[in-house]
Amino acid sequence: MPSRVDAPWRLINEAVQIGSLAYIDVDLTSDKLPPGFTYYTPYHFAVGYAAAFAAYEPGRKLVFIAFAGTDDPADLWTDIESVGSSAYIEKYAAQFSDWVADVLTYFPGYGVVFTGHSLGGMVAETFTHWYQGARGGNVYGVSFGGTGVNGGWENAPAEHFFHITHSQDFIGKH
């Protein structure tokens, strides 16, 4: 049975650190992970650019799956389209489904933390919903600066999903 996540603030801090790395070059990511984490595998939209990646911490049996957020005009359009429609963001998130399933198959018995910023935060929330109740209940999500599915967080999984924003964030504020 996987160990429960022992400290939510530690988990949130690591999720934000790891989630922010989804924007940088694949070759640089492993050197910037928090202590104890190992880079596992990227999901590529284009050569050399990871739209998502996984990292794991064997001591606590946790795998973090980080999704990159908005960083080009096409992503901005996806953000705008997704605010009014959870079906749209689910379609966007579905392109990662096989890769996420492969990562989780590689780490049986591990808890999972889905994380991301902006558009990646919406993807993280979607996967947290899809996998809620799986893996012995050890499924968490952390979004920072995301808009939420359907533009809100009221349907996020209670006690398993953390949304981080600041008062001046015009995207992630409700």
CSV table of N, CA and C in Angstrom, one decimal:
chain,number,residue,atom,x,y,z
A,1,MET,N,0.8,-1.2,0.0
A,1,MET,CA,0.0,0.0,0.0
A,1,MET,C,0.9,1.2,0.0
A,2,PRO,N,0.6,2.2,-0.9
A,2,PRO,CA,1.5,3.4,-0.9
A,2,PRO,C,1.3,4.2,0.4
A,3,SER,N,2.4,4.9,0.7
A,3,SER,CA,2.4,5.7,1.9
A,3,SER,C,1.6,7.0,1.6
A,4,ARG,N,0.9,7.5,2.5
A,4,ARG,CA,0.1,8.8,2.3
A,4,ARG,C,1.1,9.9,2.3
A,5,VAL,N,0.7,11.0,1.6
A,5,VAL,CA,1.6,12.2,1.6
A,5,VAL,C,1.6,12.7,3.0
A,6,ASP,N,2.8,12.9,3.6
A,6,ASP,CA,2.9,13.3,5.0
A,6,ASP,C,2.8,14.7,5.3
A,7,ALA,N,3.1,15.6,4.4
A,7,ALA,CA,3.1,17.0,4.7
A,7,ALA,C,2.6,17.8,3.5
A,8,PRO,N,1.3,18.3,3.5
A,8,PRO,CA,0.8,19.0,2.3
A,8,PRO,C,1.6,20.2,1.9
A,9,TRP,N,2.2,21.0,2.8
A,9,TRP,CA,3.0,22.1,2.4
A,9,TRP,C,4.2,21.7,1.7
A,10,ARG,N,4.8,20.6,2.1
A,10,ARG,CA,6.0,20.1,1.4
A,10,ARG,C,5.6,19.7,0.0
A,11,LEU,N,4.5,19.0,-0.1
A,11,LEU,CA,4.0,18.5,-1.4
A,11,LEU,C,3.7,19.7,-2.3
A,12,ILE,N,3.0,20.7,-1.8
A,12,ILE,CA,2.7,21.9,-2.6
A,12,ILE,C,4.0,22.6,-3.1
A,13,ASN,N,4.9,22.8,-2.2
A,13,ASN,CA,6.2,23.4,-2.6
A,13,ASN,C,6.9,22.6,-3.7
A,14,GLU,N,7.0,21.3,-3.5
A,14,GLU,CA,7.7,20.5,-4.5
A,14,GLU,C,6.9,20.5,-5.8
A,15,ALA,N,5.6,20.5,-5.8
A,15,ALA,CA,4.7,20.5,-7.0
A,15,ALA,C,4.9,21.8,-7.8
A,16,VAL,N,5.0,23.0,-7.0
A,16,VAL,CA,5.3,24.2,-7.7
A,16,VAL,C,6.7,24.3,-8.3
A,17,GLN,N,7.7,23.8,-7.6
A,17,GLN,CA,9.0,23.8,-8.1
A,17,GLN,C,9.1,22.9,-9.4
A,18,ILE,N,8.5,21.7,-9.3
A,18,ILE,CA,8.6,20.8,-10.4
A,18,ILE,C,7.7,21.3,-11.6
A,19,GLY,N,6.5,21.8,-11.3
A,19,GLY,CA,5.6,22.3,-12.3
A,19,GLY,C,6.2,23.4,-13.1
A,20,SER,N,7.0,24.3,-12.5
A,20,SER,CA,7.6,25.4,-13.2
A,20,SER,C,8.7,24.9,-14.2
A,21,LEU,N,9.2,23.7,-13.9
A,21,LEU,CA,10.3,23.2,-14.8
A,21,LEU,C,9.7,22.6,-16.1
A,22,ALA,N,8.4,22.5,-16.2
A,22,ALA,CA,7.8,22.0,-17.5
A,22,ALA,C,8.0,23.0,-18.7
A,23,TYR,N,8.4,24.2,-18.4
A,23,TYR,CA,8.7,25.2,-19.4
A,23,TYR,C,10.1,25.2,-20.0
A,24,ILE,N,11.0,24.5,-19.3
A,24,ILE,CA,12.4,24.6,-19.7
A,24,ILE,C,12.9,23.4,-20.6
A,25,ASP,N,14.0,23.6,-21.2
A,25,ASP,CA,14.6,22.5,-22.1
A,25,ASP,C,14.7,21.2,-21.3
A,26,VAL,N,14.4,20.2,-21.9
A,26,VAL,CA,14.5,18.8,-21.3
A,26,VAL,C,15.8,18.6,-20.7
A,27,ASP,N,16.9,18.9,-21.4
A,27,ASP,CA,18.3,18.6,-20.9
A,27,ASP,C,18.6,19.4,-19.6
A,28,LEU,N,17.9,20.5,-19.3
A,28,LEU,CA,18.2,21.3,-18.1
A,28,LEU,C,17.3,20.8,-16.9
A,29,THR,N,16.3,20.2,-17.1
A,29,THR,CA,15.3,19.9,-16.1
A,29,THR,C,15.8,19.0,-15.0
A,30,SER,N,16.5,17.9,-15.2
A,30,SER,CA,17.0,17.0,-14.2
A,30,SER,C,17.9,17.7,-13.2
A,31,ASP,N,18.7,18.7,-13.6
A,31,ASP,CA,19.6,19.4,-12.7
A,31,ASP,C,18.9,20.3,-11.8
A,32,LYS,N,17.6,20.7,-12.0
A,32,LYS,CA,16.9,21.6,-11.2
A,32,LYS,C,15.8,21.0,-10.3
A,33,LEU,N,15.7,19.7,-10.3
A,33,LEU,CA,14.7,19.1,-9.5
A,33,LEU,C,15.0,19.2,-8.0
A,34,PRO,N,14.0,19.2,-7.2
A,34,PRO,CA,14.3,19.3,-5.7
A,34,PRO,C,15.1,18.0,-5.3
A,35,PRO,N,15.9,18.1,-4.2
A,35,PRO,CA,16.7,17.0,-3.7
A,35,PRO,C,15.9,15.7,-3.6
A,36,GLY,N,16.4,14.6,-4.0
A,36,GLY,CA,15.8,13.3,-3.9
A,36,GLY,C,15.0,12.9,-5.1
A,37,PHE,N,14.7,13.8,-6.0
A,37,PHE,CA,13.9,13.5,-7.2
A,37,PHE,C,14.7,13.1,-8.4
A,38,THR,N,14.2,12.2,-9.2
A,38,THR,CA,14.9,11.8,-10.4
A,38,THR,C,13.9,12.0,-11.6
A,39,TYR,N,14.5,12.6,-12.6
A,39,TYR,CA,13.8,12.9,-13.8
A,39,TYR,C,13.4,11.5,-14.5
A,40,TYR,N,12.2,11.4,-14.9
A,40,TYR,CA,11.8,10.1,-15.5
A,40,TYR,C,11.6,10.2,-17.1
A,41,THR,N,10.6,10.9,-17.5
A,41,THR,CA,10.4,10.9,-19.0
A,41,THR,C,9.6,12.1,-19.4
A,42,PRO,N,9.8,12.7,-20.6
A,42,PRO,CA,9.0,13.8,-21.0
A,42,PRO,C,7.9,13.3,-22.0
A,43,TYR,N,6.9,14.2,-22.2
A,43,TYR,CA,5.9,14.1,-23.2
A,43,TYR,C,6.2,15.2,-24.2
A,44,HIS,N,6.5,14.9,-25.4
A,44,HIS,CA,6.9,16.0,-26.4
A,44,HIS,C,5.7,16.3,-27.3
A,45,PHE,N,5.5,17.7,-27.5
A,45,PHE,CA,4.7,18.2,-28.6
A,45,PHE,C,5.6,18.4,-29.8
A,46,ALA,N,6.8,18.8,-29.5
A,46,ALA,CA,7.8,19.1,-30.6
A,46,ALA,C,9.2,18.6,-30.1
A,47,VAL,N,10.1,18.4,-31.0
A,47,VAL,CA,11.4,17.9,-30.7
A,47,VAL,C,12.1,18.9,-29.7
A,48,GLY,N,12.6,18.4,-28.6
A,48,GLY,CA,13.3,19.3,-27.7
A,48,GLY,C,12.5,20.0,-26.7
A,49,TYR,N,11.2,20.0,-26.9
A,49,TYR,CA,10.3,20.8,-26.0
A,49,TYR,C,9.3,19.8,-25.4
A,50,ALA,N,9.4,19.7,-24.1
A,50,ALA,CA,8.5,18.9,-23.3
A,50,ALA,C,7.3,19.7,-22.9
A,51,ALA,N,6.1,19.2,-23.3
A,51,ALA,CA,4.9,19.8,-22.8
A,51,ALA,C,4.5,19.3,-21.4
A,52,ALA,N,5.1,18.2,-21.1
A,52,ALA,CA,4.9,17.6,-19.7
A,52,ALA,C,6.1,16.7,-19.5
A,53,PHE,N,6.3,16.4,-18.2
A,53,PHE,CA,7.4,15.5,-17.8
A,53,PHE,C,7.0,14.8,-16.5
A,54,ALA,N,7.7,13.8,-16.2
A,54,ALA,CA,7.5,13.1,-14.9
A,54,ALA,C,8.8,13.0,-14.1
A,55,ALA,N,8.7,13.1,-12.8
A,55,ALA,CA,9.8,13.0,-11.9
A,55,ALA,C,9.3,12.2,-10.7
A,56,TYR,N,10.2,11.4,-10.1
A,56,TYR,CA,9.8,10.6,-9.0
A,56,TYR,C,10.7,10.7,-7.8
A,57,GLU,N,10.2,10.4,-6.7
A,57,GLU,CA,11.0,10.4,-5.4
A,57,GLU,C,10.8,9.0,-4.8
A,58,PRO,N,11.7,8.1,-4.9
A,58,PRO,CA,11.5,6.8,-4.5
A,58,PRO,C,11.4,6.6,-2.9
A,59,GLY,N,12.0,7.5,-2.2
A,59,GLY,CA,11.9,7.4,-0.7
A,59,GLY,C,10.5,7.5,-0.2
A,60,ARG,N,9.7,8.3,-0.8
A,60,ARG,CA,8.3,8.5,-0.4
A,60,ARG,C,7.3,7.9,-1.4
A,61,LYS,N,7.8,7.2,-2.4
A,61,LYS,CA,7.0,6.5,-3.4
A,61,LYS,C,6.0,7.5,-4.0
A,62,LEU,N,6.5,8.6,-4.6
A,62,LEU,CA,5.7,9.6,-5.2
A,62,LEU,C,6.2,9.9,-6.6
A,63,VAL,N,5.3,10.0,-7.6
A,63,VAL,CA,5.6,10.5,-8.9
A,63,VAL,C,4.9,11.7,-9.2
A,64,PHE,N,5.6,12.7,-9.6
A,64,PHE,CA,5.0,14.0,-10.0
A,64,PHE,C,4.9,14.1,-11.5
A,65,ILE,N,3.7,14.5,-12.0
A,65,ILE,CA,3.5,14.7,-13.4
A,65,ILE,C,3.2,16.2,-13.7
A,66,ALA,N,4.1,16.9,-14.4
A,66,ALA,CA,4.0,18.3,-14.5
A,66,ALA,C,3.7,18.7,-16.0
A,67,PHE,N,2.7,19.6,-16.1
A,67,PHE,CA,2.2,20.0,-17.4
A,67,PHE,C,2.6,21.5,-17.6
A,68,ALA,N,3.2,21.8,-18.8
A,68,ALA,CA,3.5,23.2,-19.1
A,68,ALA,C,2.2,23.9,-19.4
A,69,GLY,N,2.3,25.2,-19.1
A,69,GLY,CA,1.1,26.0,-19.4
A,69,GLY,C,1.3,26.9,-20.6
A,70,THR,N,0.5,28.0,-20.6
A,70,THR,CA,0.5,28.9,-21.7
A,70,THR,C,1.9,29.6,-21.9
A,71,ASP,N,2.4,29.4,-23.2
A,71,ASP,CA,3.6,30.1,-23.5
A,71,ASP,C,3.7,30.5,-25.0
A,72,ASP,N,2.6,30.3,-25.7
A,72,ASP,CA,2.5,30.8,-27.1
A,72,ASP,C,1.1,31.2,-27.4
A,73,PRO,N,0.8,31.9,-28.5
A,73,PRO,CA,-0.5,32.3,-28.9
A,73,PRO,C,-1.5,31.2,-29.0
A,74,ALA,N,-1.1,30.0,-29.5
A,74,ALA,CA,-2.0,28.9,-29.6
A,74,ALA,C,-2.5,28.4,-28.2
A,75,ASP,N,-1.6,28.4,-27.3
A,75,ASP,CA,-2.0,28.1,-25.9
A,75,ASP,C,-2.9,29.1,-25.3
A,76,LEU,N,-2.7,30.4,-25.6
A,76,LEU,CA,-3.6,31.4,-25.1
A,76,LEU,C,-5.0,31.2,-25.7
A,77,TRP,N,-5.1,30.8,-26.9
A,77,TRP,CA,-6.5,30.5,-27.5
A,77,TRP,C,-7.1,29.3,-26.8
A,78,THR,N,-6.3,28.3,-26.4
A,78,THR,CA,-6.8,27.2,-25.7
A,78,THR,C,-7.3,27.6,-24.3
A,79,ASP,N,-6.6,28.5,-23.7
A,79,ASP,CA,-7.0,29.1,-22.4
A,79,ASP,C,-8.4,29.8,-22.5
A,80,ILE,N,-8.5,30.6,-23.5
A,80,ILE,CA,-9.8,31.3,-23.7
A,80,ILE,C,-10.9,30.4,-24.0
A,81,GLU,N,-10.7,29.4,-24.9
A,81,GLU,CA,-11.7,28.4,-25.2
A,81,GLU,C,-12.1,27.6,-24.0
A,82,SER,N,-11.2,27.2,-23.1
A,82,SER,CA,-11.4,26.3,-22.0
A,82,SER,C,-12.2,26.9,-20.9
A,83,VAL,N,-12.1,28.3,-20.7
A,83,VAL,CA,-12.8,28.9,-19.6
A,83,VAL,C,-14.3,28.6,-19.6
A,84,GLY,N,-14.9,28.6,-20.7
A,84,GLY,CA,-16.3,28.3,-20.8
A,84,GLY,C,-16.7,26.9,-21.0
A,85,SER,N,-15.8,26.0,-21.1
A,85,SER,CA,-16.1,24.6,-21.4
A,85,SER,C,-15.1,23.6,-20.8
A,86,SER,N,-15.6,22.8,-19.8
A,86,SER,CA,-14.8,21.7,-19.3
A,86,SER,C,-14.6,20.7,-20.4
A,87,ALA,N,-15.5,20.5,-21.3
A,87,ALA,CA,-15.3,19.5,-22.4
A,87,ALA,C,-14.1,19.9,-23.3
A,88,TYR,N,-13.9,21.2,-23.5
A,88,TYR,CA,-12.8,21.6,-24.3
A,88,TYR,C,-11.4,21.3,-23.6
A,89,ILE,N,-11.3,21.6,-22.3
A,89,ILE,CA,-10.1,21.3,-21.6
A,89,ILE,C,-9.9,19.8,-21.5
A,90,GLU,N,-11.0,19.0,-21.3
A,90,GLU,CA,-10.9,17.5,-21.3
A,90,GLU,C,-10.3,17.0,-22.6
A,91,LYS,N,-10.8,17.6,-23.7
A,91,LYS,CA,-10.2,17.2,-25.0
A,91,LYS,C,-8.8,17.5,-25.1
A,92,TYR,N,-8.4,18.7,-24.6
A,92,TYR,CA,-7.0,19.1,-24.6
A,92,TYR,C,-6.2,18.2,-23.8
A,93,ALA,N,-6.6,17.9,-22.6
A,93,ALA,CA,-5.9,17.0,-21.6
A,93,ALA,C,-5.8,15.6,-22.1
A,94,ALA,N,-6.8,15.1,-22.9
A,94,ALA,CA,-6.9,13.7,-23.4
A,94,ALA,C,-5.6,13.4,-24.2
A,95,GLN,N,-5.0,14.4,-24.9
A,95,GLN,CA,-3.8,14.0,-25.7
A,95,GLN,C,-2.7,13.5,-24.8
A,96,PHE,N,-2.7,13.7,-23.5
A,96,PHE,CA,-1.7,13.2,-22.6
A,96,PHE,C,-2.1,11.9,-22.0
A,97,SER,N,-3.3,11.4,-22.2
A,97,SER,CA,-3.8,10.2,-21.5
A,97,SER,C,-3.0,9.0,-21.6
A,98,ASP,N,-2.6,8.6,-22.8
A,98,ASP,CA,-1.8,7.4,-22.9
A,98,ASP,C,-0.4,7.5,-22.3
A,99,TRP,N,0.2,8.7,-22.4
A,99,TRP,CA,1.5,8.9,-21.8
A,99,TRP,C,1.4,8.8,-20.2
A,100,VAL,N,0.3,9.5,-19.7
A,100,VAL,CA,0.1,9.4,-18.2
A,100,VAL,C,-0.1,8.0,-17.8
A,101,ALA,N,-0.9,7.3,-18.5
A,101,ALA,CA,-1.2,5.9,-18.1
A,101,ALA,C,0.1,5.0,-18.1
A,102,ASP,N,1.0,5.3,-19.1
A,102,ASP,CA,2.3,4.6,-19.2
A,102,ASP,C,3.1,4.9,-18.0
A,103,VAL,N,3.2,6.2,-17.6
A,103,VAL,CA,4.0,6.6,-16.5
A,103,VAL,C,3.5,5.9,-15.2
A,104,LEU,N,2.2,5.9,-15.0
A,104,LEU,CA,1.6,5.4,-13.8
A,104,LEU,C,1.8,3.8,-13.8
A,105,THR,N,1.7,3.2,-14.9
A,105,THR,CA,2.0,1.8,-15.0
A,105,THR,C,3.4,1.5,-14.6
A,106,TYR,N,4.3,2.3,-14.9
A,106,TYR,CA,5.8,2.1,-14.6
A,106,TYR,C,6.0,2.3,-13.1
A,107,PHE,N,5.1,3.0,-12.4
A,107,PHE,CA,5.3,3.3,-11.0
A,107,PHE,C,4.1,2.7,-10.2
A,108,PRO,N,3.9,1.4,-10.2
A,108,PRO,CA,2.8,0.8,-9.4
A,108,PRO,C,3.1,1.0,-7.9
A,109,GLY,N,2.0,1.3,-7.1
A,109,GLY,CA,2.2,1.5,-5.7
A,109,GLY,C,2.7,2.9,-5.3
A,110,TYR,N,2.9,3.8,-6.3
A,110,TYR,CA,3.4,5.1,-6.0
A,110,TYR,C,2.1,6.0,-6.0
A,111,GLY,N,2.2,7.0,-5.1
A,111,GLY,CA,1.2,8.1,-5.2
A,111,GLY,C,1.5,9.0,-6.3
A,112,VAL,N,0.6,9.8,-6.8
A,112,VAL,CA,0.8,10.7,-7.9
A,112,VAL,C,0.4,12.1,-7.6
A,113,VAL,N,1.1,13.1,-8.0
A,113,VAL,CA,0.8,14.5,-7.9
A,113,VAL,C,0.8,15.1,-9.3
A,114,PHE,N,-0.3,15.5,-9.7
A,114,PHE,CA,-0.4,16.2,-11.0
A,114,PHE,C,-0.3,17.7,-10.8
A,115,THR,N,0.6,18.4,-11.5
A,115,THR,CA,0.8,19.8,-11.3
A,115,THR,C,1.0,20.6,-12.6
A,116,GLY,N,0.8,21.9,-12.5
A,116,GLY,CA,1.0,22.7,-13.7
A,116,GLY,C,0.6,24.1,-13.4
A,117,HIS,N,1.1,25.0,-14.3
A,117,HIS,CA,0.8,26.4,-14.2
A,117,HIS,C,-0.1,26.8,-15.4
A,118,SER,N,-1.0,27.7,-15.1
A,118,SER,CA,-1.9,28.3,-16.1
A,118,SER,C,-2.6,27.2,-16.9
A,119,LEU,N,-2.5,27.1,-18.1
A,119,LEU,CA,-3.1,26.0,-18.9
A,119,LEU,C,-2.8,24.6,-18.3
A,120,GLY,N,-1.5,24.5,-17.9
A,120,GLY,CA,-1.0,23.2,-17.3
A,120,GLY,C,-1.8,22.9,-16.0
A,121,GLY,N,-2.2,24.0,-15.3
A,121,GLY,CA,-2.9,23.8,-14.1
A,121,GLY,C,-4.3,23.2,-14.3
A,122,MET,N,-4.9,23.7,-15.4
A,122,MET,CA,-6.2,23.1,-15.8
A,122,MET,C,-6.1,21.6,-16.2
A,123,VAL,N,-5.0,21.3,-16.8
A,123,VAL,CA,-4.7,19.9,-17.2
A,123,VAL,C,-4.5,19.1,-15.9
A,124,ALA,N,-3.7,19.6,-15.0
A,124,ALA,CA,-3.5,18.9,-13.7
A,124,ALA,C,-4.8,18.7,-13.0
A,125,GLU,N,-5.7,19.7,-12.9
A,125,GLU,CA,-7.0,19.5,-12.3
A,125,GLU,C,-7.8,18.4,-13.0
A,126,THR,N,-7.8,18.4,-14.3
A,126,THR,CA,-8.5,17.4,-15.0
A,126,THR,C,-8.1,16.0,-14.7
A,127,PHE,N,-6.7,15.8,-14.7
A,127,PHE,CA,-6.2,14.5,-14.4
A,127,PHE,C,-6.5,14.1,-12.9
A,128,THR,N,-6.5,15.1,-12.0
A,128,THR,CA,-6.8,14.8,-10.6
A,128,THR,C,-8.2,14.3,-10.5
A,129,HIS,N,-9.1,14.9,-11.3
A,129,HIS,CA,-10.5,14.4,-11.3
A,129,HIS,C,-10.6,13.0,-11.9
A,130,TRP,N,-9.9,12.8,-13.0
A,130,TRP,CA,-10.0,11.5,-13.7
A,130,TRP,C,-9.4,10.4,-12.8
A,131,TYR,N,-8.4,10.6,-12.0
A,131,TYR,CA,-7.8,9.6,-11.3
A,131,TYR,C,-8.2,9.6,-9.8
A,132,GLN,N,-9.0,10.5,-9.4
A,132,GLN,CA,-9.5,10.5,-8.0
A,132,GLN,C,-10.0,9.2,-7.6
A,133,GLY,N,-9.6,8.7,-6.4
A,133,GLY,CA,-10.0,7.4,-5.9
A,133,GLY,C,-9.1,6.3,-6.3
A,134,ALA,N,-8.3,6.5,-7.3
A,134,ALA,CA,-7.3,5.5,-7.7
A,134,ALA,C,-6.1,5.5,-6.8
A,135,ARG,N,-5.3,4.5,-7.0
A,135,ARG,CA,-4.0,4.5,-6.3
A,135,ARG,C,-4.1,4.6,-4.8
A,136,GLY,N,-5.1,3.9,-4.2
A,136,GLY,CA,-5.3,4.0,-2.8
A,136,GLY,C,-5.7,5.4,-2.2
A,137,GLY,N,-6.2,6.2,-3.1
A,137,GLY,CA,-6.6,7.5,-2.7
A,137,GLY,C,-5.4,8.5,-2.6
A,138,ASN,N,-4.3,8.1,-3.0
A,138,ASN,CA,-3.0,8.9,-3.0
A,138,ASN,C,-2.8,9.6,-4.3
A,139,VAL,N,-3.8,10.4,-4.7
A,139,VAL,CA,-3.8,11.2,-5.9
A,139,VAL,C,-4.0,12.7,-5.5
A,140,TYR,N,-3.1,13.5,-5.9
A,140,TYR,CA,-3.2,14.9,-5.6
A,140,TYR,C,-3.0,15.8,-6.8
A,141,GLY,N,-3.4,17.0,-6.7
A,141,GLY,CA,-3.2,18.0,-7.8
A,141,GLY,C,-2.9,19.3,-7.2
A,142,VAL,N,-2.0,20.0,-7.9
A,142,VAL,CA,-1.6,21.4,-7.5
A,142,VAL,C,-1.5,22.2,-8.8
A,143,SER,N,-2.3,23.3,-8.8
A,143,SER,CA,-2.3,24.2,-9.9
A,143,SER,C,-1.9,25.6,-9.4
A,144,PHE,N,-1.1,26.3,-10.1
A,144,PHE,CA,-0.7,27.6,-9.8
A,144,PHE,C,-1.0,28.5,-11.0
A,145,GLY,N,-1.8,29.5,-10.7
A,145,GLY,CA,-2.2,30.5,-11.8
A,145,GLY,C,-3.1,29.9,-12.8
A,146,GLY,N,-3.8,28.9,-12.6
A,146,GLY,CA,-4.8,28.3,-13.5
A,146,GLY,C,-6.1,28.9,-13.4
A,147,THR,N,-7.0,28.7,-14.4
A,147,THR,CA,-8.3,29.2,-14.3
A,147,THR,C,-9.4,28.2,-13.7
A,148,GLY,N,-9.0,27.0,-13.6
A,148,GLY,CA,-9.9,26.0,-13.1
A,148,GLY,C,-10.7,25.5,-14.3
A,149,VAL,N,-11.3,24.3,-14.1
A,149,VAL,CA,-12.1,23.8,-15.2
A,149,VAL,C,-13.5,24.5,-15.1
A,150,ASN,N,-14.0,24.9,-16.2
A,150,ASN,CA,-15.2,25.8,-16.3
A,150,ASN,C,-15.0,27.1,-15.5
A,151,GLY,N,-13.8,27.5,-15.4
A,151,GLY,CA,-13.5,28.9,-14.8
A,151,GLY,C,-13.7,28.9,-13.3
A,152,GLY,N,-13.7,27.8,-12.6
A,152,GLY,CA,-13.9,27.8,-11.2
A,152,GLY,C,-13.3,26.6,-10.5
A,153,TRP,N,-13.2,26.6,-9.2
A,153,TRP,CA,-12.6,25.5,-8.5
A,153,TRP,C,-13.6,24.8,-7.6
A,154,GLU,N,-14.8,25.2,-7.6
A,154,GLU,CA,-15.8,24.6,-6.7
A,154,GLU,C,-15.9,23.0,-6.9
A,155,ASN,N,-15.6,22.5,-8.1
A,155,ASN,CA,-15.7,21.1,-8.3
A,155,ASN,C,-14.4,20.3,-8.2
A,156,ALA,N,-13.3,21.0,-7.7
A,156,ALA,CA,-12.0,20.4,-7.5
A,156,ALA,C,-12.1,19.4,-6.4
A,157,PRO,N,-11.4,18.3,-6.5
A,157,PRO,CA,-11.5,17.2,-5.4
A,157,PRO,C,-11.1,17.8,-4.1
A,158,ALA,N,-12.0,17.8,-3.1
A,158,ALA,CA,-11.7,18.3,-1.8
A,158,ALA,C,-10.5,17.6,-1.1
A,159,GLU,N,-9.7,18.3,-0.5
A,159,GLU,CA,-8.5,17.8,0.3
A,159,GLU,C,-7.4,17.2,-0.6
A,160,HIS,N,-7.7,17.1,-1.9
A,160,HIS,CA,-6.7,16.5,-2.8
A,160,HIS,C,-6.2,17.4,-3.9
A,161,PHE,N,-6.8,18.6,-3.9
A,161,PHE,CA,-6.4,19.6,-4.9
A,161,PHE,C,-6.2,20.9,-4.3
A,162,PHE,N,-5.0,21.5,-4.7
A,162,PHE,CA,-4.6,22.8,-4.1
A,162,PHE,C,-4.4,23.8,-5.3
A,163,HIS,N,-5.1,24.9,-5.2
A,163,HIS,CA,-5.0,26.0,-6.2
A,163,HIS,C,-4.3,27.2,-5.6
A,164,ILE,N,-3.2,27.6,-6.2
A,164,ILE,CA,-2.4,28.7,-5.7
A,164,ILE,C,-2.5,29.9,-6.7
A,165,THR,N,-2.8,31.0,-6.2
A,165,THR,CA,-2.9,32.2,-7.0
A,165,THR,C,-2.5,33.4,-6.2
A,166,HIS,N,-2.4,34.6,-6.7
A,166,HIS,CA,-2.2,35.8,-5.9
A,166,HIS,C,-3.2,36.9,-6.3
A,167,SER,N,-3.4,37.9,-5.5
A,167,SER,CA,-4.4,38.8,-5.6
A,167,SER,C,-4.4,39.6,-7.0
A,168,GLN,N,-3.2,39.7,-7.6
A,168,GLN,CA,-3.1,40.5,-8.8
A,168,GLN,C,-3.2,39.6,-10.1
A,169,ASP,N,-3.4,38.3,-9.9
A,169,ASP,CA,-3.5,37.4,-11.0
A,169,ASP,C,-4.9,37.5,-11.7
A,170,PHE,N,-4.9,38.1,-12.9
A,170,PHE,CA,-6.2,38.3,-13.6
A,170,PHE,C,-6.7,37.0,-14.2
A,171,ILE,N,-5.9,36.0,-14.3
A,171,ILE,CA,-6.4,34.7,-14.9
A,171,ILE,C,-6.9,33.8,-13.8
A,172,GLY,N,-6.1,33.6,-12.8
A,172,GLY,CA,-6.4,32.6,-11.8
A,172,GLY,C,-7.3,33.1,-10.6
A,173,LYS,N,-7.9,34.3,-10.8
A,173,LYS,CA,-8.7,34.9,-9.7
A,173,LYS,C,-10.2,34.7,-10.0
A,174,HIS,N,-10.9,34.4,-9.0
A,174,HIS,CA,-12.4,34.2,-9.2
A,174,HIS,C,-13.1,35.0,-8.2
